[in-house]
CSV table of C-alpha atoms in Angstrom, one decimal:
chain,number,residue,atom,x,y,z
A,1,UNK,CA,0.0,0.0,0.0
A,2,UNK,CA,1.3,2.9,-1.2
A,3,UNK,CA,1.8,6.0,1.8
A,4,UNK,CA,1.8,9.9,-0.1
A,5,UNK,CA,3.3,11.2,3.0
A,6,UNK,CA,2.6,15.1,1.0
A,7,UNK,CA,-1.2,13.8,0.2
A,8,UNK,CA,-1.6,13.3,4.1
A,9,UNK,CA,0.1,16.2,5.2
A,10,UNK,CA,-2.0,18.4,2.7
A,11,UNK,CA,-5.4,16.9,4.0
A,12,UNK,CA,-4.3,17.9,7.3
A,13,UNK,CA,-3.4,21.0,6.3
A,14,UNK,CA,-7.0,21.4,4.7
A,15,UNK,CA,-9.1,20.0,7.6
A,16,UNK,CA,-7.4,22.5,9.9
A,17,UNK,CA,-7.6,25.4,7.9
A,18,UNK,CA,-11.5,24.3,7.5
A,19,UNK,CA,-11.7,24.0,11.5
A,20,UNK,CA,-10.4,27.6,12.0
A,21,UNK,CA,-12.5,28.8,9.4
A,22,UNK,CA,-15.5,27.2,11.2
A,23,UNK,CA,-14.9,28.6,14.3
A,24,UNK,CA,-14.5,32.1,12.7
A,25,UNK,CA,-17.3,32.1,11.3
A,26,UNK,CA,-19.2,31.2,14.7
A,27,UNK,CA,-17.6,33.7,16.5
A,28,UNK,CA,-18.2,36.4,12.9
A,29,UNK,CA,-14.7,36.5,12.8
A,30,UNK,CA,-14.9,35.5,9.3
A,31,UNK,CA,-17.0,36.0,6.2
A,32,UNK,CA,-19.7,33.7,5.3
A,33,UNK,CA,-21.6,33.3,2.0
A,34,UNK,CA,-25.3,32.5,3.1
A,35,UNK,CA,-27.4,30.5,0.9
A,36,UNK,CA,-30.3,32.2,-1.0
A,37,UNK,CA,-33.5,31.7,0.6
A,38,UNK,CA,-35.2,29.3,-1.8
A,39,UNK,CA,-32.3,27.2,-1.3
A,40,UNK,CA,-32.7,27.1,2.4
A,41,UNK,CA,-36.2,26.4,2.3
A,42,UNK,CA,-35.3,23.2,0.2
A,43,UNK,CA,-33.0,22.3,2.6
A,44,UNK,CA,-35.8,22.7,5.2
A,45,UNK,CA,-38.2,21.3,4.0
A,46,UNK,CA,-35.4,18.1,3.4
A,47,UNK,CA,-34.8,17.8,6.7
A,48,UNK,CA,-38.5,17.4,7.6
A,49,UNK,CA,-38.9,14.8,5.2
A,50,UNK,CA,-36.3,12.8,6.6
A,51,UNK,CA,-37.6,13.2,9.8
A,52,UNK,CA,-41.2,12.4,9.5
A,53,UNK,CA,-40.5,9.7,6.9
A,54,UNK,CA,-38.6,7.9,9.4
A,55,UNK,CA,-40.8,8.2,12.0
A,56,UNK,CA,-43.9,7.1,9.9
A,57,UNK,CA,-41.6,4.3,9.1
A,58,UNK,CA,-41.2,3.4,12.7
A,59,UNK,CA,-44.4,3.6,13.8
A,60,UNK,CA,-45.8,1.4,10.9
A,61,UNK,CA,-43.1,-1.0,11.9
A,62,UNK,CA,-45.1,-1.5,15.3
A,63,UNK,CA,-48.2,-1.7,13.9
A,64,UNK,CA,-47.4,-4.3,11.9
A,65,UNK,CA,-44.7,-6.1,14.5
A,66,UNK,CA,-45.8,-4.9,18.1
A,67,UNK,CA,-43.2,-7.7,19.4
A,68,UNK,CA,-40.1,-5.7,19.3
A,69,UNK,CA,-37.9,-8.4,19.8
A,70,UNK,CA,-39.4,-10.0,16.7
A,71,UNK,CA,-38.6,-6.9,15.0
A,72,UNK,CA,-34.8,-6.9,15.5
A,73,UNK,CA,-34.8,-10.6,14.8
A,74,UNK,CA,-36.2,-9.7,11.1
A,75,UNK,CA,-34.3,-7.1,11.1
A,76,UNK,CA,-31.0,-8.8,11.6
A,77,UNK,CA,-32.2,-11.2,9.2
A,78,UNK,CA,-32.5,-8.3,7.1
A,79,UNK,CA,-29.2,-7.2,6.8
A,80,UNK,CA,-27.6,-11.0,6.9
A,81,UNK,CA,-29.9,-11.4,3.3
A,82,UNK,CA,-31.5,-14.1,4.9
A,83,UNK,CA,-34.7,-14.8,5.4
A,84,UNK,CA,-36.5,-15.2,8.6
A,85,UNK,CA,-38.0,-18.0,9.9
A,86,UNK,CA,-41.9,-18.5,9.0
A,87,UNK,CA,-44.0,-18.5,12.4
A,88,UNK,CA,-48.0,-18.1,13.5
A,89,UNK,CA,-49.5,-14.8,14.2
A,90,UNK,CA,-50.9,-14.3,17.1
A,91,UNK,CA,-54.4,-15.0,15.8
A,92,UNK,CA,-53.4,-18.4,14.2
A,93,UNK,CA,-52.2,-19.4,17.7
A,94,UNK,CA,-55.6,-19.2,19.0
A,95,UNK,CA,-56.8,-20.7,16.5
A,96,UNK,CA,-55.2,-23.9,16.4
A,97,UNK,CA,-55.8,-23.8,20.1
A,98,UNK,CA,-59.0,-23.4,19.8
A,99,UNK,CA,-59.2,-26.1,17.2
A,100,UNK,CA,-57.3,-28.5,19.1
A,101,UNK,CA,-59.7,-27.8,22.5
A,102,UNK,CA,-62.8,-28.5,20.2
A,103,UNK,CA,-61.4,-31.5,18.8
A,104,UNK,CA,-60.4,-32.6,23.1
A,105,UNK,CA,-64.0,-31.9,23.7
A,106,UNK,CA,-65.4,-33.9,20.5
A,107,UNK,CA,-66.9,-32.5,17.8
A,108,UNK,CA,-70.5,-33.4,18.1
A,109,UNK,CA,-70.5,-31.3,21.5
A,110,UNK,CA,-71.7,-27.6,21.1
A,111,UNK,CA,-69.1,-25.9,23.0
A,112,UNK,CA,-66.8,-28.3,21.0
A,113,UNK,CA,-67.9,-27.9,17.7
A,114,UNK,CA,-68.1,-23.9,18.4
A,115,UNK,CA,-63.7,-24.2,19.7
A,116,UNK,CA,-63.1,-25.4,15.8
A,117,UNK,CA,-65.5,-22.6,14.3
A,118,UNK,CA,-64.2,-20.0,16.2
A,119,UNK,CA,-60.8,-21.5,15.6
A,120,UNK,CA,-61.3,-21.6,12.0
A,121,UNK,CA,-62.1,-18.3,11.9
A,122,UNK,CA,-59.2,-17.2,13.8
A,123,UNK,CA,-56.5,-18.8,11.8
A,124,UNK,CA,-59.1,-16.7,8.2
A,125,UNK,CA,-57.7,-13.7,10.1
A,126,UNK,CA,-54.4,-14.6,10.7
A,127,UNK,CA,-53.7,-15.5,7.4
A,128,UNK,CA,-55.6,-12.2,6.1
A,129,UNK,CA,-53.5,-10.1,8.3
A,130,UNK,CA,-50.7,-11.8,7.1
A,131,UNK,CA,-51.9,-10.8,3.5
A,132,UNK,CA,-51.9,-7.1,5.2
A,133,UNK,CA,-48.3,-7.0,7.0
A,134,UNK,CA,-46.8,-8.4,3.5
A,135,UNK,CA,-48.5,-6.0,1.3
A,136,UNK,CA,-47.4,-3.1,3.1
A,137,UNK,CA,-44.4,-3.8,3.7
A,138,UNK,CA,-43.5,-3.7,-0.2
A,139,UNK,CA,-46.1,-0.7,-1.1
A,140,UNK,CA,-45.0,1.2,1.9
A,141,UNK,CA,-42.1,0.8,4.1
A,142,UNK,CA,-40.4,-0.5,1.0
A,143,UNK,CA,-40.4,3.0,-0.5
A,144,UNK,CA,-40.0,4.9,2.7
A,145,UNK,CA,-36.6,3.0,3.1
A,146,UNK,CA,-35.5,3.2,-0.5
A,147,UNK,CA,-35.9,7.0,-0.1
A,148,UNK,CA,-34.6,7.4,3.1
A,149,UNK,CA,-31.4,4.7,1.9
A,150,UNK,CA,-31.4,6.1,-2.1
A,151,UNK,CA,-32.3,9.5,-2.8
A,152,UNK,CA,-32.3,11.1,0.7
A,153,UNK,CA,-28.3,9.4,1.4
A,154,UNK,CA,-27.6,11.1,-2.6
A,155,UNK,CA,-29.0,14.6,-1.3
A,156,UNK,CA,-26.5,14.7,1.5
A,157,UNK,CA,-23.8,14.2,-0.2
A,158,UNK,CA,-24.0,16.8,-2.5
A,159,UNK,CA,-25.3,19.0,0.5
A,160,UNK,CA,-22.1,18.2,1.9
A,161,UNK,CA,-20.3,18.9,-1.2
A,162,UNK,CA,-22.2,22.2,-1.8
A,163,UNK,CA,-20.8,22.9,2.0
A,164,UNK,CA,-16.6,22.3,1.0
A,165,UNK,CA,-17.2,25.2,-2.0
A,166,UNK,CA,-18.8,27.5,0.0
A,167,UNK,CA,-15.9,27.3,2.5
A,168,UNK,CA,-13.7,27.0,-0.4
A,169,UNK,CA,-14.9,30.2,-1.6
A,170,UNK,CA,-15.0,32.3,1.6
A,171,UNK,CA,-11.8,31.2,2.1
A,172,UNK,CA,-10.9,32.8,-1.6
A,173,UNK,CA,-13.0,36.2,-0.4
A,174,UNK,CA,-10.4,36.0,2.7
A,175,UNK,CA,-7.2,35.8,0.8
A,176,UNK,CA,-8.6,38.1,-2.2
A,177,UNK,CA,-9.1,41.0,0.9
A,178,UNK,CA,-6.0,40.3,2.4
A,179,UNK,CA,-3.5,40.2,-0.6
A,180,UNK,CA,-5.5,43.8,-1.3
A,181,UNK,CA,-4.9,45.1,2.0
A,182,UNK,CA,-1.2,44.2,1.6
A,183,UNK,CA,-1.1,45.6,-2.2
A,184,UNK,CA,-2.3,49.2,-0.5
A,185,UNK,CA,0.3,49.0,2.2
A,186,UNK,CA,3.0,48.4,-0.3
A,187,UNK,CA,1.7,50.8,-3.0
A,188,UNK,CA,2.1,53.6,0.1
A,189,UNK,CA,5.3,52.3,0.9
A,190,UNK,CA,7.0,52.8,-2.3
A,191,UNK,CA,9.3,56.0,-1.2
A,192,UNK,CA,9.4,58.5,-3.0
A,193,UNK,CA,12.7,60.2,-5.1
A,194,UNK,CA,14.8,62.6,-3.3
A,195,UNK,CA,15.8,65.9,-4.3
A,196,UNK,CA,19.4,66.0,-5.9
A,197,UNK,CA,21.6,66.8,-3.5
A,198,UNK,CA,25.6,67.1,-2.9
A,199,UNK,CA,26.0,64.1,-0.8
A,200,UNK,CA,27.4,62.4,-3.4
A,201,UNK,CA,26.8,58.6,-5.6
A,202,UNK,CA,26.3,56.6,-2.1
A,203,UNK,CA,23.2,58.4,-1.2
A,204,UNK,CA,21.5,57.7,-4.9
A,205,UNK,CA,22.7,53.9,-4.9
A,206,UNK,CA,21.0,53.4,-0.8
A,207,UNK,CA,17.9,55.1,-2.5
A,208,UNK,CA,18.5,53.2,-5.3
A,209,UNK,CA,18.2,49.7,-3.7
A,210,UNK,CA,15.4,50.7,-1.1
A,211,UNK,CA,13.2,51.7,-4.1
A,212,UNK,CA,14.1,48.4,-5.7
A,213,UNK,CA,13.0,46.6,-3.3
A,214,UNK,CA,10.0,48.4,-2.5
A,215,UNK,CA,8.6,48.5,-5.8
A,216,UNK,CA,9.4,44.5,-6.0
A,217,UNK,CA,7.3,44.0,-2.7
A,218,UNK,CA,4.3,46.1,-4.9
A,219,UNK,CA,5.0,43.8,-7.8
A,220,UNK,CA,4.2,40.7,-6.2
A,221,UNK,CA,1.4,42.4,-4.2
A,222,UNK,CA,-0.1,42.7,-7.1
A,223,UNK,CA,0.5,39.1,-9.0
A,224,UNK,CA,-1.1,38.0,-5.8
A,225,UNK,CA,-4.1,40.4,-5.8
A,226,UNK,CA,-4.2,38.9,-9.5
A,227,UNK,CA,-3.8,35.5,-8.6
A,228,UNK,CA,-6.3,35.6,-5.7
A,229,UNK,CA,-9.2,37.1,-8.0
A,230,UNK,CA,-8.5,34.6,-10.8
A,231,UNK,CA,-9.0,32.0,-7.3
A,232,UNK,CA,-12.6,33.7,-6.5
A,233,UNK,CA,-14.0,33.3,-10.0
A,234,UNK,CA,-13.1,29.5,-10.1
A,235,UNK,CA,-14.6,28.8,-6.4
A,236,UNK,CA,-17.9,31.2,-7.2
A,237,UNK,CA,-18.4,29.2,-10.2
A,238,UNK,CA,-17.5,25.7,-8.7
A,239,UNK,CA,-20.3,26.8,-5.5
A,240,UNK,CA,-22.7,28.4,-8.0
A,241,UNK,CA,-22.7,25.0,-10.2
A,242,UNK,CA,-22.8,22.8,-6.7
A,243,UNK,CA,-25.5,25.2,-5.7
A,244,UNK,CA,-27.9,24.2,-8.7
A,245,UNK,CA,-26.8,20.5,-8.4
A,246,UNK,CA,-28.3,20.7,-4.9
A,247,UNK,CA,-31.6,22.5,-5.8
A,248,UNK,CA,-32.6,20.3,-8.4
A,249,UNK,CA,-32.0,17.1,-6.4
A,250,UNK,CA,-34.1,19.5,-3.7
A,251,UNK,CA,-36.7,20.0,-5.7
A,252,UNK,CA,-37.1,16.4,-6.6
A,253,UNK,CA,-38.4,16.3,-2.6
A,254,UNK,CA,-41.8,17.3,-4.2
A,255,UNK,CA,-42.0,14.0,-6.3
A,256,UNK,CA,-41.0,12.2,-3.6
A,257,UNK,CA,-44.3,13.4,-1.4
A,258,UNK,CA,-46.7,12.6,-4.4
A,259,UNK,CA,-44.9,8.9,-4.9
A,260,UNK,CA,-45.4,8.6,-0.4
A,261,UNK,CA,-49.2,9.6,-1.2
A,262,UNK,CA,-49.2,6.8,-3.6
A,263,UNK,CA,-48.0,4.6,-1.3
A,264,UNK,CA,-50.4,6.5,1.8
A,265,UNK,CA,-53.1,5.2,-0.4
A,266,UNK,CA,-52.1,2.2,-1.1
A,267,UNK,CA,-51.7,1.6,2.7
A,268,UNK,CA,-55.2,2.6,3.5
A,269,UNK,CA,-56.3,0.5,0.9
A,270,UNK,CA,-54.7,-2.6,1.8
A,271,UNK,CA,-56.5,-1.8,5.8
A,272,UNK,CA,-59.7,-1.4,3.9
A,273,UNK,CA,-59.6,-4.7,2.7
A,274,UNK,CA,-58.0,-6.7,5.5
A,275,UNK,CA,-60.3,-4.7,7.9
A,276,UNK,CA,-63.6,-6.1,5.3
A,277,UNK,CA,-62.2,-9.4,5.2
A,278,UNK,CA,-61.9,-9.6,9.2
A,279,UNK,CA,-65.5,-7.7,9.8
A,280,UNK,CA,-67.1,-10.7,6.9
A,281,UNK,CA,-65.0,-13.5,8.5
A,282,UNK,CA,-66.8,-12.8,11.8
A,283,UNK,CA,-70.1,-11.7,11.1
A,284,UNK,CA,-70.3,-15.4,9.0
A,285,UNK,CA,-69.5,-17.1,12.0
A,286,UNK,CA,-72.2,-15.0,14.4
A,287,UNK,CA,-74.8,-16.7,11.6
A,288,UNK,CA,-72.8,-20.4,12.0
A,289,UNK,CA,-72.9,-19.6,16.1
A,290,UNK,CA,-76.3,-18.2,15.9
A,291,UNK,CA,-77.5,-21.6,14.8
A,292,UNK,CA,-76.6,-23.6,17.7
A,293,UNK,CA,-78.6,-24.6,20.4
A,294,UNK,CA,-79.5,-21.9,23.3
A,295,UNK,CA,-77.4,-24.1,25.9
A,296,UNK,CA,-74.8,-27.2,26.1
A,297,UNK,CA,-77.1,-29.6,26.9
A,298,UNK,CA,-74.9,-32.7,26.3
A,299,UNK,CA,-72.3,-31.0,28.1
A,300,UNK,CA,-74.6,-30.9,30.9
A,301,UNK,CA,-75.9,-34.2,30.5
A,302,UNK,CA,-72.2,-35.4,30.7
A,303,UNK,CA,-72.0,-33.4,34.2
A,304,UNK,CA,-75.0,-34.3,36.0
A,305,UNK,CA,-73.9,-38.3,35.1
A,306,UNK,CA,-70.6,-37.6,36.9
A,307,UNK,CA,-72.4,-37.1,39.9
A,308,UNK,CA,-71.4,-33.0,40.7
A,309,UNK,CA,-73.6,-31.6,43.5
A,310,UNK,CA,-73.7,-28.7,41.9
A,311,UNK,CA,-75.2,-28.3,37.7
A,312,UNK,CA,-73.5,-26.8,35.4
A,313,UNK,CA,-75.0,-23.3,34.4
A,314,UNK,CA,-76.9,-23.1,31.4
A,315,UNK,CA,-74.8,-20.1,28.9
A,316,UNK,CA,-76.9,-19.1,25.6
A,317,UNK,CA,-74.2,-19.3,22.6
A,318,UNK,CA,-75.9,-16.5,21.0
A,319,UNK,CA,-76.6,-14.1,23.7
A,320,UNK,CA,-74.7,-11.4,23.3
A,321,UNK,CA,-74.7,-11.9,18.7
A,322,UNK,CA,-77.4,-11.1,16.2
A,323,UNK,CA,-80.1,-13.8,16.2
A,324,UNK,CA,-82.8,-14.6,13.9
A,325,UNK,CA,-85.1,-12.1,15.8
A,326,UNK,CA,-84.2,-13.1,18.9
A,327,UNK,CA,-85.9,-16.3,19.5
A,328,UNK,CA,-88.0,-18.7,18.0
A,329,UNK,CA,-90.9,-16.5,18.2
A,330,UNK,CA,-89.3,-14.0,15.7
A,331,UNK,CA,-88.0,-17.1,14.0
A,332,UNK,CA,-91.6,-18.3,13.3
A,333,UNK,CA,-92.4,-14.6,12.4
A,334,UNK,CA,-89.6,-14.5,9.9
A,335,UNK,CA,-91.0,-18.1,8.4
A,336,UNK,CA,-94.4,-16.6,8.1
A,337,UNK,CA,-92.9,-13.0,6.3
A,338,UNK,CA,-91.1,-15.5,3.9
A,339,UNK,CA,-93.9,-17.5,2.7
A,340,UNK,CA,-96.2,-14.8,2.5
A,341,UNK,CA,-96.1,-11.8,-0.2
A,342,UNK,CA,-97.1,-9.0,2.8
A,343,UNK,CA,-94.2,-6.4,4.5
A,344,UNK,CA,-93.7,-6.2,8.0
A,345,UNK,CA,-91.9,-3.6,9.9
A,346,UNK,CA,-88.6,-4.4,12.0
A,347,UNK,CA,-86.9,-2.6,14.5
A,348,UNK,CA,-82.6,-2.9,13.5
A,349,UNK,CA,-80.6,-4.3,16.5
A,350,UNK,CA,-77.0,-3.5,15.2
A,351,UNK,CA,-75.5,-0.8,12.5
A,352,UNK,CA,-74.8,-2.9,9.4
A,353,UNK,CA,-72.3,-1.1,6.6
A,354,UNK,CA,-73.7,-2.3,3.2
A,355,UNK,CA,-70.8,-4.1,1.4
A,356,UNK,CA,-72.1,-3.2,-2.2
A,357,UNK,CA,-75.2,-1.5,-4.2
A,358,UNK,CA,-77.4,-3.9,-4.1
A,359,UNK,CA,-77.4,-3.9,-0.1
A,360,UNK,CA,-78.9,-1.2,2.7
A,361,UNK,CA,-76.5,0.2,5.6
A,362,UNK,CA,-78.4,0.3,8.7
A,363,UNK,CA,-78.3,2.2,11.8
A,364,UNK,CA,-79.1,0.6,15.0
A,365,UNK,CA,-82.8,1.4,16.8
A,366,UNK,CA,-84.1,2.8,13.7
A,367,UNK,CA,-87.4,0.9,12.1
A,368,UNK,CA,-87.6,-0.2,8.5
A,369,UNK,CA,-89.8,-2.0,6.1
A,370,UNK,CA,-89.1,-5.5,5.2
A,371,UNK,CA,-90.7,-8.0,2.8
A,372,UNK,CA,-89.5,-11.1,1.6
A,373,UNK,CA,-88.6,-11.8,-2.6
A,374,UNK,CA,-88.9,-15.1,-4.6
A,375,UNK,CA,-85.6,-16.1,-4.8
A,376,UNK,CA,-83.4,-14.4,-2.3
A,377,UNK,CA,-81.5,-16.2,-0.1
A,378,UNK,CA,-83.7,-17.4,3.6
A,379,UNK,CA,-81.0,-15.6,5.6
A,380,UNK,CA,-81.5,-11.5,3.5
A,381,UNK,CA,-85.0,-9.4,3.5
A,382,UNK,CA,-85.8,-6.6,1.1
A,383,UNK,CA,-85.7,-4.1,3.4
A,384,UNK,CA,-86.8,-0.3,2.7
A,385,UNK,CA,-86.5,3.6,4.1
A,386,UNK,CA,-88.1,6.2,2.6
A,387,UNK,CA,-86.7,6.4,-1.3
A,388,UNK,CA,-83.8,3.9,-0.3
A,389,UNK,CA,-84.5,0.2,-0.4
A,390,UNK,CA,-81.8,-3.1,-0.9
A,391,UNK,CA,-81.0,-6.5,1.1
A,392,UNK,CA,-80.6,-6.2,4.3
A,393,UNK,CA,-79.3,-9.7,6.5
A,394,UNK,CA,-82.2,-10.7,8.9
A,395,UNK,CA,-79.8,-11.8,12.0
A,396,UNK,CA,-79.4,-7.5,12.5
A,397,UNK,CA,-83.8,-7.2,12.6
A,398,UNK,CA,-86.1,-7.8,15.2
A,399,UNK,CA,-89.6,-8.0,13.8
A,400,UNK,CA,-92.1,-5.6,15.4
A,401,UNK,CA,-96.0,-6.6,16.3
């Protein structure tokens, strides 16, 4: 390895002339060229780019991965190019629990057969939020960190860059004034001739060489009040060309905003549709648990032949989710809608979104008008309100006498 002892003594040279310089400059000991205001609003508005972007980034990261020490495991993973192990979420965890308790208990119990419904639905929305934590991961924090690794990293450098020429050319401003200041003194230094005199050829020769020498300290005064200019207009046109390098890659901070509103919307669209998929997913098994009996009874068959003093308490499955009017009373009013061409009105126990056109939202307590169509599935009425009419799911109406 080759060792430029002048190289290394010249970057030392340079990084302490750069530190005195600094510290003039804090202390206004030294001149400073300040940036014009549109650039230091780029530089701004940069910096709070940077900073919000990353800490979007990192909260995303936690809603995505609340375990932080399964964060820095993928993260490590990460930067090793490997990739990280496959495990269950959360929710497919109490799933398979849940499937593997129903399947203890026996399948042809209730409370059994309701462990491996529930857990089936569990493990839907495990694998749907899955789906969610994958998809935004490459339309979100994927382009956060590309900016934040790529473009962002690129702007620094040529901010730094943009920083050496303006010190490069304050410090040509500095020697330009000084070799100036020194060109004066020696232009006022020059003496002038004396008046002839009989003192004789030794006075004219000390004259002589004192002018001479004089007029030689002007001389190179002034080849280094020429040299020091020539200096100025190569640094102001080295920091003016810097200067525009670093606005246009500034200005490219605007494109970056509309590509993160891209990817803002593609976020939100990706929680739309995990959030749908979670909110069908359970409202399909309210109907499947909605269907069971109203209590265990072989369960509490099976503990009144073990011979316990005290019975097992009697728990409705479907006490606290939307029933089919609320008991078989409703039920038999909801048979008697269907095979009859009349409307009823019905009183709406839950708010209910309407997941297309053909279907209509509900608010909770409010009354409709419901009638039954040829055709339509036994579990959706036609329901109607005013001008507004569409399907509406029966397990969210209470029929009204």
């Amino acid at each position: 390895m080759d060792f430029n002892v002048k190289r290394l003594a010249a970057d030392a040279g340079t990084f302490l002339s750069r530190a005195v310089q600094f510290t003039e400059e804090k202390f206004g000991q030294a001149e400073k060229t300040e940036l014009d205001a549109h650039l230091e609003n780029l530089l701004v508005r940069a910096e709070n780019t940077k900073l919000w972007t990353e800490r979007i980034m990192k909260q995303t990261e936690v809603l995505l991965q609340p375990n932080p020490n399964v964060r820095l495991e993928e993260f490590v993973y990460e930067k090793l190019e490997k990739k990280a192990p496959t495990r269950m979420n959360n929710h497919e965890l109490l799933g398979q629990t849940m499937i593997d308790s129903g399947s203890e208990f026996g399948p042809g119990t209730a409370y059994g057969n309701a462990l491996m419904k529930c857990g089936e639905t569990e493990k839907q929305i495990g694998g749907a939020e899955r789906e969610f934590i994958h998809g935004a991961a490459i339309n979100f924090l994927t382009p956060f960190r590309n900016f934040l690794e790529g473009d962002f990293k690129t702007i620094l450098k040529e901010r730094k860059l943009l920083q050496v020429k303006r010190l490069d050319l304050d410090a040509a401003k500095t020697r330009l004034k000084k070799a100036r200041m020194a060109d004066a003194r020696a232009a006022v230094s020059v003496p002038l001739a004396p008046r002839p005199s009989a003192r004789g050829a030794s006075l004219n020769q000390g004259f002589g060489g004192c002018f001479s020498r004089a007029f030689l300290q002007q001389q190179m005064c002034a080849e280094e009040v020429t040299e020091a200019e020539q200096e100025l207009r190569m640094t102001q046109s080295e920091f003016d060309r810097q200067a525009e390098i670093t606005r246009l890659l500034l200005e490219g901070i605007s494109s970056t905003h509309a590509h993160h509103l891209r990817c803002l919307n593609d976020l939100v669209e990706a929680q739309t549709t995990y959030y749908a998929q979670c909110y069908q997913y359970m409202v399909d098994l309210q109907k499947q648990l909605g269907s069971f009996p109203s209590s265990f009874t072989n369960n509490n068959q099976s503990a009144a032949s073990g011979g316990a003093s005290a019975s097992a308490p009697t728990i409705p499955v479907s006490a606290s989710l939307p029933s089919a009017g609320g008991g078989s009373t409703a039920s038999g009013g909801f048979n008697e809608l269907r095979s009859s061409s009349a409307s009823r009105r019905a009183r709406v126990l839950y708010d209910y979104d309407a997941a297309s056109s053909s279907e209509l939202s509900l608010l909770a307590d409010e009354v409709i008008t419901v009638s039954s169509v040829p055709g339509m599935d036994s579990d959706w009425l036609m329901g109607e309100r005013g001008n507004q009419k569409g399907k509406v799911p029966i397990t969210y109406l209470e029929l009204l006498n």
